[in-house]
mmCIF file of C-alpha atoms and ligand atoms in Angstrom:
data_model
loop_
_atom_site.group_PDB
_atom_site.id
_atom_site.type_symbol
_atom_site.label_atom_id
_atom_site.label_comp_id
_atom_site.label_asym_id
_atom_site.label_seq_id
_atom_site.Cartn_x
_atom_site.Cartn_y
_atom_site.Cartn_z
ATOM 1 C CA MET K 1 -20.895 -170.072 80.029
ATOM 2 C CA ARG K 2 -23.329 -169.210 81.430
ATOM 3 C CA LEU K 3 -26.030 -167.754 81.334
ATOM 4 C CA SER K 4 -27.288 -164.235 82.731
ATOM 5 C CA PHE K 5 -31.251 -164.169 83.601
ATOM 6 C CA ALA K 6 -33.762 -162.340 83.171
ATOM 7 C CA VAL K 7 -35.494 -161.083 86.416
ATOM 8 C CA LEU K 8 -39.704 -161.360 86.085
ATOM 9 C CA HIS K 9 -41.825 -159.092 88.376
ATOM 10 C CA GLY K 10 -43.144 -160.888 91.251
ATOM 11 C CA LEU K 11 -42.089 -165.347 89.656
ATOM 12 C CA PRO K 12 -39.654 -166.969 89.753
ATOM 13 C CA ARG K 13 -35.994 -166.483 87.024
ATOM 14 C CA LEU K 14 -37.282 -166.142 83.763
ATOM 15 C CA LEU K 15 -34.241 -167.799 81.554
ATOM 16 C CA LEU K 16 -32.450 -165.441 79.375
ATOM 17 C CA LEU K 17 -31.834 -167.157 75.213
ATOM 18 C CA THR K 18 -29.437 -167.533 73.606
ATOM 19 C CA THR K 19 -29.184 -168.169 69.662
ATOM 20 C CA ALA K 20 -28.529 -170.303 67.482
ATOM 21 C CA LEU K 21 -26.869 -166.910 65.658
ATOM 22 C CA GLY K 22 -25.035 -166.319 68.630
ATOM 23 C CA VAL K 23 -22.015 -164.483 66.615
ATOM 24 C CA ALA K 24 -24.821 -161.573 65.710
ATOM 25 C CA PHE K 25 -24.676 -160.465 68.794
ATOM 26 C CA LEU K 26 -21.149 -159.427 68.752
ATOM 27 C CA THR K 27 -21.201 -157.575 66.222
ATOM 28 C CA GLY K 28 -25.386 -156.394 65.453
ATOM 29 C CA CYS K 29 -25.778 -155.516 62.264
ATOM 30 C CA GLY K 30 -22.958 -154.399 61.634
ATOM 31 C CA GLU K 31 -23.695 -153.915 57.225
ATOM 32 C CA GLN K 32 -24.691 -150.236 58.000
ATOM 33 C CA GLY K 33 -21.003 -149.853 60.076
ATOM 34 C CA THR K 34 -20.753 -146.161 58.415
ATOM 35 C CA SER K 35 -23.265 -143.958 59.065
ATOM 36 C CA SER K 36 -22.484 -142.162 62.020
ATOM 37 C CA GLU K 37 -22.559 -138.836 60.241
ATOM 38 C CA ALA K 38 -25.736 -136.111 61.491
ATOM 39 C CA VAL K 39 -26.909 -135.612 58.170
ATOM 40 C CA GLY K 40 -29.977 -136.339 56.683
ATOM 41 C CA PRO K 41 -33.134 -134.112 55.343
ATOM 42 C CA GLY K 42 -33.705 -131.495 57.430
ATOM 43 C CA ALA K 43 -29.403 -131.228 58.080
ATOM 44 C CA SER K 44 -28.110 -130.334 55.395
ATOM 45 C CA SER K 45 -26.200 -127.731 57.297
ATOM 46 C CA ALA K 46 -25.297 -129.740 59.703
ATOM 47 C CA SER K 47 -21.718 -130.976 59.123
ATOM 48 C CA SER K 48 -19.599 -133.160 60.361
ATOM 49 C CA ASP K 49 -16.319 -131.728 59.467
ATOM 50 C CA PHE K 50 -14.066 -131.588 62.446
ATOM 51 C CA LYS K 51 -11.032 -130.460 60.372
ATOM 52 C CA ARG K 52 -12.273 -126.993 59.687
ATOM 53 C CA ASP K 53 -11.348 -124.107 62.426
ATOM 54 C CA ASP K 54 -14.871 -121.878 61.299
ATOM 55 C CA GLY K 55 -15.824 -121.825 65.015
ATOM 56 C CA LYS K 56 -18.093 -123.490 64.714
ATOM 57 C CA LEU K 57 -18.259 -126.611 67.779
ATOM 58 C CA ASN K 58 -17.018 -129.708 66.828
ATOM 59 C CA VAL K 59 -19.372 -131.668 68.750
ATOM 60 C CA ALA K 60 -19.066 -135.966 69.255
ATOM 61 C CA THR K 61 -21.463 -137.706 71.109
ATOM 62 C CA THR K 62 -22.330 -142.376 71.266
ATOM 63 C CA ILE K 63 -25.326 -143.431 69.366
ATOM 64 C CA ALA K 64 -27.382 -142.685 66.800
ATOM 65 C CA PRO K 65 -30.531 -141.426 68.965
ATOM 66 C CA LEU K 66 -28.579 -138.241 70.915
ATOM 67 C CA THR K 67 -27.098 -137.623 67.444
ATOM 68 C CA SER K 68 -30.729 -136.790 66.103
ATOM 69 C CA ILE K 69 -31.514 -135.115 70.006
ATOM 70 C CA ILE K 70 -28.514 -133.082 69.520
ATOM 71 C CA LEU K 71 -28.807 -132.324 65.611
ATOM 72 C CA ASN K 72 -32.651 -130.572 66.311
ATOM 73 C CA VAL K 73 -30.966 -128.461 69.374
ATOM 74 C CA GLY K 74 -27.217 -127.366 68.315
ATOM 75 C CA GLY K 75 -28.493 -127.793 63.812
ATOM 76 C CA SER K 76 -26.146 -125.516 61.386
ATOM 77 C CA ARG K 77 -24.486 -123.685 64.023
ATOM 78 C CA ILE K 78 -22.166 -126.869 65.323
ATOM 79 C CA HIS K 79 -20.518 -129.259 64.264
ATOM 80 C CA LEU K 80 -21.188 -133.211 65.478
ATOM 81 C CA ARG K 81 -19.860 -136.039 64.586
ATOM 82 C CA GLY K 82 -21.499 -139.942 66.712
ATOM 83 C CA LEU K 83 -18.965 -141.965 67.163
ATOM 84 C CA ILE K 84 -20.900 -145.207 67.432
ATOM 85 C CA PRO K 85 -22.346 -146.498 63.500
ATOM 86 C CA ASP K 86 -26.122 -147.035 63.415
ATOM 87 C CA GLY K 87 -27.172 -150.932 63.810
ATOM 88 C CA VAL K 88 -24.561 -152.031 66.417
ATOM 89 C CA ASP K 89 -24.835 -152.565 69.906
ATOM 90 C CA SER K 90 -23.412 -150.050 71.315
ATOM 91 C CA HIS K 91 -23.813 -151.633 74.006
ATOM 92 C CA THR K 92 -20.685 -153.981 73.808
ATOM 93 C CA TYR K 93 -19.167 -151.643 71.522
ATOM 94 C CA GLU K 94 -15.762 -151.105 70.982
ATOM 95 C CA PRO K 95 -14.148 -147.664 69.962
ATOM 96 C CA ARG K 96 -11.893 -147.078 66.618
ATOM 97 C CA PRO K 97 -8.566 -145.682 65.751
ATOM 98 C CA SER K 98 -11.111 -143.197 63.935
ATOM 99 C CA ASP K 99 -12.933 -142.471 67.279
ATOM 100 C CA ALA K 100 -9.757 -140.733 69.090
ATOM 101 C CA GLU K 101 -9.105 -138.853 66.032
ATOM 102 C CA ILE K 102 -13.110 -137.454 65.830
ATOM 103 C CA LEU K 103 -12.621 -136.987 70.037
ATOM 104 C CA SER K 104 -9.700 -135.153 69.353
ATOM 105 C CA ARG K 105 -10.802 -132.267 68.177
ATOM 106 C CA ALA K 106 -14.268 -132.261 69.639
ATOM 107 C CA ASP K 107 -14.710 -129.538 71.990
ATOM 108 C CA LEU K 108 -17.268 -131.788 74.253
ATOM 109 C CA LEU K 109 -18.683 -134.864 74.299
ATOM 110 C CA ILE K 110 -21.897 -135.642 75.267
ATOM 111 C CA MET K 111 -22.663 -139.129 75.901
ATOM 112 C CA ASN K 112 -25.705 -140.713 77.189
ATOM 113 C CA GLY K 113 -24.029 -142.047 80.635
ATOM 114 C CA ALA K 114 -25.835 -145.106 82.753
ATOM 115 C CA HIS K 115 -22.524 -146.937 82.270
ATOM 116 C CA LEU K 116 -24.023 -147.803 78.338
ATOM 117 C CA GLU K 117 -19.970 -146.340 76.478
ATOM 118 C CA GLY K 118 -17.654 -147.713 78.732
ATOM 119 C CA THR K 119 -15.048 -147.042 76.165
ATOM 120 C CA THR K 120 -15.384 -144.118 74.836
ATOM 121 C CA GLU K 121 -15.481 -142.686 77.580
ATOM 122 C CA ALA K 122 -11.991 -143.809 78.268
ATOM 123 C CA LEU K 123 -11.212 -143.118 74.898
ATOM 124 C CA ALA K 124 -12.149 -139.801 75.370
ATOM 125 C CA LYS K 125 -11.132 -138.534 78.283
ATOM 126 C CA THR K 126 -6.989 -138.989 76.823
ATOM 127 C CA ASN K 127 -8.193 -137.716 73.711
ATOM 128 C CA LEU K 128 -10.273 -134.874 73.864
ATOM 129 C CA LYS K 129 -9.103 -132.005 74.120
ATOM 130 C CA ASP K 130 -9.952 -130.819 77.029
ATOM 131 C CA PRO K 131 -11.316 -134.234 79.146
ATOM 132 C CA LYS K 132 -13.647 -132.419 81.752
ATOM 133 C CA LYS K 133 -15.612 -131.198 78.596
ATOM 134 C CA ILE K 134 -17.431 -135.154 78.896
ATOM 135 C CA TYR K 135 -21.390 -134.942 79.617
ATOM 136 C CA ARG K 136 -23.634 -137.622 80.283
ATOM 137 C CA LEU K 137 -27.024 -136.721 80.129
ATOM 138 C CA ALA K 138 -28.720 -139.801 82.444
ATOM 139 C CA GLU K 139 -27.098 -138.701 85.443
ATOM 140 C CA ALA K 140 -27.827 -135.473 84.246
ATOM 141 C CA THR K 141 -31.332 -136.092 83.661
ATOM 142 C CA LEU K 142 -31.800 -138.438 86.876
ATOM 143 C CA SER K 143 -30.340 -139.282 90.170
ATOM 144 C CA GLY K 144 -30.531 -141.938 92.284
ATOM 145 C CA ASP K 145 -32.166 -144.924 92.340
ATOM 146 C CA ASP K 146 -35.840 -144.399 94.088
ATOM 147 C CA PRO K 147 -38.125 -147.021 91.664
ATOM 148 C CA GLU K 148 -40.621 -143.950 90.965
ATOM 149 C CA THR K 149 -38.677 -140.877 90.408
ATOM 150 C CA GLY K 150 -34.192 -142.387 89.665
ATOM 151 C CA PHE K 151 -32.205 -144.368 87.863
ATOM 152 C CA LEU K 152 -34.255 -148.493 86.740
ATOM 153 C CA TYR K 153 -32.924 -152.259 87.763
ATOM 154 C CA ASP K 154 -33.780 -154.803 86.484
ATOM 155 C CA PHE K 155 -33.832 -157.583 83.773
ATOM 156 C CA SER K 156 -30.545 -157.392 81.502
ATOM 157 C CA PHE K 157 -28.756 -154.805 84.390
ATOM 158 C CA PRO K 158 -29.533 -156.089 87.688
ATOM 159 C CA LYS K 159 -28.604 -153.482 91.036
ATOM 160 C CA GLU K 160 -25.863 -155.912 91.847
ATOM 161 C CA GLY K 161 -24.237 -155.562 88.138
ATOM 162 C CA GLY K 162 -24.194 -151.645 89.561
ATOM 163 C CA ALA K 163 -25.424 -150.529 85.991
ATOM 164 C CA PRO K 164 -27.910 -149.276 86.049
ATOM 165 C CA ASN K 165 -30.741 -149.216 82.575
ATOM 166 C CA PRO K 166 -29.168 -146.846 80.504
ATOM 167 C CA HIS K 167 -32.611 -146.403 77.956
ATOM 168 C CA LEU K 168 -33.964 -143.041 79.435
ATOM 169 C CA TRP K 169 -34.022 -141.164 75.732
ATOM 170 C CA MET K 170 -37.119 -144.094 75.541
ATOM 171 C CA ASP K 171 -39.510 -141.725 76.849
ATOM 172 C CA PRO K 172 -40.057 -139.030 74.242
ATOM 173 C CA LEU K 173 -39.839 -136.894 78.145
ATOM 174 C CA TYR K 174 -36.495 -137.431 79.174
ATOM 175 C CA ALA K 175 -35.620 -137.462 75.572
ATOM 176 C CA MET K 176 -37.379 -134.298 75.796
ATOM 177 C CA LYS K 177 -34.434 -133.423 78.423
ATOM 178 C CA TYR K 178 -31.793 -134.520 76.888
ATOM 179 C CA ALA K 179 -32.936 -131.965 74.470
ATOM 180 C CA ASP K 180 -32.356 -129.423 77.463
ATOM 181 C CA LEU K 181 -29.624 -130.149 79.322
ATOM 182 C CA THR K 182 -27.845 -130.167 75.540
ATOM 183 C CA ARG K 183 -28.995 -127.030 74.916
ATOM 184 C CA GLN K 184 -28.884 -125.615 77.847
ATOM 185 C CA TRP K 185 -23.983 -126.838 77.916
ATOM 186 C CA LEU K 186 -24.082 -125.861 74.129
ATOM 187 C CA SER K 187 -25.666 -122.887 75.001
ATOM 188 C CA GLU K 188 -22.638 -121.633 78.229
ATOM 189 C CA ASN K 189 -20.088 -123.389 75.895
ATOM 190 C CA ASP K 190 -21.464 -121.256 72.777
ATOM 191 C CA PRO K 191 -22.657 -118.543 74.689
ATOM 192 C CA LYS K 192 -23.382 -115.961 70.802
ATOM 193 C CA ASN K 193 -25.811 -119.031 69.668
ATOM 194 C CA ALA K 194 -27.711 -119.515 73.082
ATOM 195 C CA ASP K 195 -30.614 -117.463 71.807
ATOM 196 C CA TYR K 196 -30.817 -119.936 67.754
ATOM 197 C CA TYR K 197 -30.185 -122.998 70.544
ATOM 198 C CA ARG K 198 -33.147 -122.670 72.546
ATOM 199 C CA ALA K 199 -35.769 -122.041 70.198
ATOM 200 C CA ASN K 200 -34.348 -124.501 68.161
ATOM 201 C CA TYR K 201 -35.313 -126.905 71.021
ATOM 202 C CA GLU K 202 -38.590 -125.498 71.917
ATOM 203 C CA LYS K 203 -39.328 -126.106 68.562
ATOM 204 C CA PHE K 204 -38.068 -130.032 68.853
ATOM 205 C CA ALA K 205 -39.917 -130.350 72.348
ATOM 206 C CA ALA K 206 -43.541 -128.807 71.593
ATOM 207 C CA VAL K 207 -43.449 -132.027 68.767
ATOM 208 C CA LEU K 208 -42.140 -134.510 71.766
ATOM 209 C CA ARG K 209 -45.158 -133.997 73.560
ATOM 210 C CA GLN K 210 -46.778 -133.589 70.173
ATOM 211 C CA LEU K 211 -45.559 -137.330 70.635
ATOM 212 C CA ASP K 212 -46.048 -138.240 74.370
ATOM 213 C CA GLU K 213 -49.668 -137.295 74.201
ATOM 214 C CA ALA K 214 -50.443 -138.838 71.041
ATOM 215 C CA ILE K 215 -48.650 -142.492 72.819
ATOM 216 C CA ARG K 216 -50.953 -141.896 75.660
ATOM 217 C CA LYS K 217 -54.174 -141.289 73.738
ATOM 218 C CA ASP K 218 -53.206 -143.879 71.200
ATOM 219 C CA GLN K 219 -52.333 -146.834 74.139
ATOM 220 C CA LEU K 220 -55.421 -146.830 75.346
ATOM 221 C CA THR K 221 -57.204 -148.469 71.748
ATOM 222 C CA VAL K 222 -54.333 -151.361 73.857
ATOM 223 C CA PRO K 223 -56.167 -153.886 75.347
ATOM 224 C CA THR K 224 -55.509 -153.152 79.244
ATOM 225 C CA ALA K 225 -54.634 -156.042 79.998
ATOM 226 C CA ASN K 226 -52.055 -156.397 76.247
ATOM 227 C CA ARG K 227 -49.799 -153.524 78.154
ATOM 228 C CA LYS K 228 -47.436 -155.909 78.649
ATOM 229 C CA LEU K 229 -43.619 -156.009 77.073
ATOM 230 C CA LEU K 230 -41.732 -159.734 76.888
ATOM 231 C CA THR K 231 -38.599 -157.902 74.831
ATOM 232 C CA TYR K 232 -35.594 -159.683 73.832
ATOM 233 C CA HIS K 233 -33.970 -156.305 74.343
ATOM 234 C CA ASP K 234 -34.667 -154.214 77.851
ATOM 235 C CA SER K 235 -34.485 -150.668 76.082
ATOM 236 C CA TRP K 236 -37.836 -150.235 77.835
ATOM 237 C CA ALA K 237 -38.173 -150.219 81.289
ATOM 238 C CA TYR K 238 -38.435 -146.548 81.531
ATOM 239 C CA TRP K 239 -40.785 -145.725 78.494
ATOM 240 C CA ALA K 240 -43.070 -148.085 80.843
ATOM 241 C CA ARG K 241 -42.255 -146.636 83.966
ATOM 242 C CA GLU K 242 -43.476 -143.157 82.516
ATOM 243 C CA TYR K 243 -46.488 -145.028 80.945
ATOM 244 C CA GLY K 244 -47.966 -147.724 82.941
ATOM 245 C CA TRP K 245 -47.139 -150.459 81.442
ATOM 246 C CA THR K 246 -44.801 -153.868 82.328
ATOM 247 C CA VAL K 247 -41.926 -155.460 81.669
ATOM 248 C CA ILE K 248 -42.519 -159.031 82.031
ATOM 249 C CA GLY K 249 -39.730 -159.591 81.014
ATOM 250 C CA ALA K 250 -36.158 -159.289 79.425
ATOM 251 C CA VAL K 251 -34.216 -162.414 77.124
ATOM 252 C CA GLN K 252 -30.728 -160.853 77.292
ATOM 253 C CA PRO K 253 -27.953 -162.994 76.234
ATOM 254 C CA SER K 254 -25.236 -161.814 78.003
ATOM 255 C CA ASP K 255 -22.680 -164.937 76.397
ATOM 256 C CA PHE K 256 -23.248 -167.492 73.296
ATOM 257 C CA SER K 257 -25.029 -170.528 74.690
ATOM 258 C CA GLU K 258 -27.391 -172.841 74.147
ATOM 259 C CA PRO K 259 -30.442 -172.693 76.706
ATOM 260 C CA SER K 260 -31.047 -175.969 77.616
ATOM 261 C CA ALA K 261 -34.318 -178.192 76.628
ATOM 262 C CA LYS K 262 -35.822 -177.018 80.472
ATOM 263 C CA GLU K 263 -35.312 -173.349 79.719
ATOM 264 C CA VAL K 264 -37.160 -173.324 77.110
ATOM 265 C CA ALA K 265 -40.004 -175.080 77.831
ATOM 266 C CA ASP K 266 -40.346 -172.418 81.110
ATOM 267 C CA LEU K 267 -40.707 -169.316 78.735
ATOM 268 C CA ILE K 268 -42.863 -171.068 76.491
ATOM 269 C CA GLY K 269 -44.361 -172.142 80.150
ATOM 270 C CA GLN K 270 -44.460 -168.572 80.913
ATOM 271 C CA ILE K 271 -45.769 -166.405 77.275
ATOM 272 C CA LYS K 272 -49.171 -169.336 77.609
ATOM 273 C CA ARG K 273 -49.352 -168.065 81.549
ATOM 274 C CA GLU K 274 -49.052 -164.531 81.333
ATOM 275 C CA ARG K 275 -50.970 -164.775 78.016
ATOM 276 C CA VAL K 276 -48.280 -162.579 76.948
ATOM 277 C CA PRO K 277 -49.721 -161.676 72.604
ATOM 278 C CA ALA K 278 -45.947 -160.375 71.438
ATOM 279 C CA VAL K 279 -43.124 -161.109 72.232
ATOM 280 C CA PHE K 280 -40.608 -157.797 70.943
ATOM 281 C CA GLY K 281 -36.973 -158.589 68.995
ATOM 282 C CA SER K 282 -35.588 -155.954 67.274
ATOM 283 C CA GLU K 283 -32.654 -155.541 64.392
ATOM 284 C CA VAL K 284 -29.908 -155.325 66.411
ATOM 285 C CA PHE K 285 -29.840 -158.187 68.169
ATOM 286 C CA PRO K 286 -32.082 -161.598 66.025
ATOM 287 C CA SER K 287 -33.362 -163.991 67.103
ATOM 288 C CA LYS K 288 -34.473 -167.163 65.739
ATOM 289 C CA THR K 289 -34.766 -168.962 69.062
ATOM 290 C CA LEU K 290 -37.023 -165.901 70.759
ATOM 291 C CA GLN K 291 -38.259 -166.667 67.276
ATOM 292 C CA ALA K 292 -39.508 -170.130 67.690
ATOM 293 C CA ILE K 293 -40.108 -169.903 71.498
ATOM 294 C CA ALA K 294 -42.688 -167.353 70.267
ATOM 295 C CA LYS K 295 -43.880 -169.784 67.509
ATOM 296 C CA GLU K 296 -44.860 -172.330 70.732
ATOM 297 C CA GLY K 297 -45.715 -169.914 73.018
ATOM 298 C CA GLY K 298 -48.317 -169.136 70.495
ATOM 299 C CA ALA K 299 -47.263 -165.693 70.343
ATOM 300 C CA THR K 300 -46.445 -163.483 67.266
ATOM 301 C CA PHE K 301 -43.051 -162.237 66.782
ATOM 302 C CA GLU K 302 -41.912 -158.651 66.083
ATOM 303 C CA ASP K 303 -38.210 -157.799 65.379
ATOM 304 C CA GLN K 304 -38.584 -154.825 64.397
ATOM 305 C CA LEU K 305 -38.513 -152.519 66.990
ATOM 306 C CA SER K 306 -35.093 -150.372 68.020
ATOM 307 C CA ASP K 307 -34.224 -148.027 70.936
ATOM 308 C CA ASP K 308 -30.200 -147.789 69.055
ATOM 309 C CA ALA K 309 -31.074 -147.374 65.205
ATOM 310 C CA PRO K 310 -33.506 -144.654 63.283
ATOM 311 C CA PRO K 311 -35.551 -146.469 60.314
ATOM 312 C CA GLY K 312 -33.893 -145.860 56.630
ATOM 313 C CA ASP K 313 -30.358 -145.130 56.027
ATOM 314 C CA VAL K 314 -29.225 -141.823 56.384
ATOM 315 C CA ARG K 315 -31.104 -139.477 53.846
ATOM 316 C CA ASP K 316 -33.864 -141.060 54.628
ATOM 317 C CA VAL K 317 -37.049 -138.367 56.734
ATOM 318 C CA ARG K 318 -37.611 -140.597 58.937
ATOM 319 C CA HIS K 319 -34.051 -141.395 59.997
ATOM 320 C CA THR K 320 -34.029 -139.558 63.429
ATOM 321 C CA TYR K 321 -34.794 -139.694 67.276
ATOM 322 C CA LEU K 322 -38.590 -139.031 66.775
ATOM 323 C CA GLY K 323 -38.814 -141.340 63.262
ATOM 324 C CA MET K 324 -37.767 -144.409 64.796
ATOM 325 C CA LEU K 325 -39.725 -143.516 68.227
ATOM 326 C CA VAL K 326 -42.525 -143.504 65.787
ATOM 327 C CA GLU K 327 -42.480 -146.247 64.433
ATOM 328 C CA ASP K 328 -41.686 -148.318 67.182
ATOM 329 C CA MET K 329 -44.530 -147.294 68.575
ATOM 330 C CA GLN K 330 -46.642 -148.606 65.079
ATOM 331 C CA ILE K 331 -45.096 -151.675 65.342
ATOM 332 C CA MET K 332 -46.336 -151.753 69.191
ATOM 333 C CA PHE K 333 -49.110 -150.867 69.860
ATOM 334 C CA LYS K 334 -50.625 -152.716 66.604
ATOM 335 C CA ARG K 335 -49.156 -155.883 67.534
ATOM 336 C CA LEU K 336 -51.083 -155.691 70.989
ATOM 337 C CA GLY K 337 -54.040 -155.578 69.509
ATOM 338 C CA GLY K 338 -54.957 -150.957 68.756
ATOM 339 C CA SER K 339 -53.316 -148.242 66.774
ATOM 340 C CA ALA K 340 -50.926 -146.031 65.971
ATOM 341 C CA ILE K 341 -53.623 -143.039 64.609
ATOM 342 C CA GLU K 342 -52.066 -139.882 66.218
ATOM 343 C CA VAL K 343 -48.366 -141.103 66.793
ATOM 344 C CA SER K 344 -49.002 -141.262 63.244
ATOM 345 C CA LYS K 345 -49.642 -137.944 63.124
ATOM 346 C CA VAL K 346 -46.206 -136.501 65.149
ATOM 347 C CA PRO K 347 -44.317 -135.456 62.278
ATOM 348 C CA VAL K 348 -40.337 -136.898 62.920
ATOM 349 C CA ALA K 349 -37.881 -135.460 60.538
ATOM 350 C CA ASN K 350 -36.102 -132.970 62.280
ATOM 351 C CA THR K 351 -36.315 -129.850 63.390
ATOM 352 C CA ALA K 352 -34.317 -127.332 64.114
ATOM 353 C CA THR K 353 -33.261 -124.489 61.227
ATOM 354 C CA ASP K 354 -30.534 -122.936 59.607
HETATM 355 ZN ZN1 ZN Y 1 -29.354 -150.599 73.892
#
């Protein structure tokens, strides 16, 4: 099997690594595999029970960050189910039979789009009460291929593959747009609660604005030469575009073969040449090989960045989109020689009122 490759900006192709623990990529962390329901502090009255016939919209979604964003807008006046369990690789997720049943009772599906959840989308088309009620956040947020404003194609999502980098939600300003689109779609389907959804949106947007401003302040504490990312999973492209950082590489395997000794040596040389101070893995994509390469290259290795799984379990107050971003920023800025003082002040709990 061949590895696919990550491409450096204007530099030769960077090898893609795989790992001795290849099977871990198939399943992600897996153990947290059932925590897809929108519950937890700040979401006390939200229900994920689609069986109740109480006039509330049944809203299905996919990954945990989207579940959190939608909960912040829909609050207690919708039923909400996230289909893709926390800690599972959303890019390769195969729907379960229970997903078809959930979708058959859903009034609408709000998904990321940009080819992230293709199998779930196919299932929704055949099972949703009204197959027209599939809403795609990424496509509604961006259009076109303008590298300044449109979809990005990069290391693990090359243009020739046809699927753009889907990780718009890692940019808090796009998350705000996602929340506003959610507000609009919920209101169209449930006009009597439009004012409630708007009020919730305004509260959530205010915290996202605070997060955005905090990132802009705290990133100034990171030495300019360190404002570059070498990550395992290619999820920081839009964030980097927003905040003026450089993603110098993403080390994402497309299969499970082992890199050659030369490929490993090339990557170590890359880390040294670029003076990369830290290499970032993620909990969903553990990589012993990346860890070893970071060490050889003289970089520290950090494996806790997340783009799919909010921290803690579903009862944890940090188990939110905001909690995930705050924790990521704390890890990233500190590892690269800065601080996260302002980011740490951002309240992470769900903001929706009951
Ligand atoms: Zn991802």
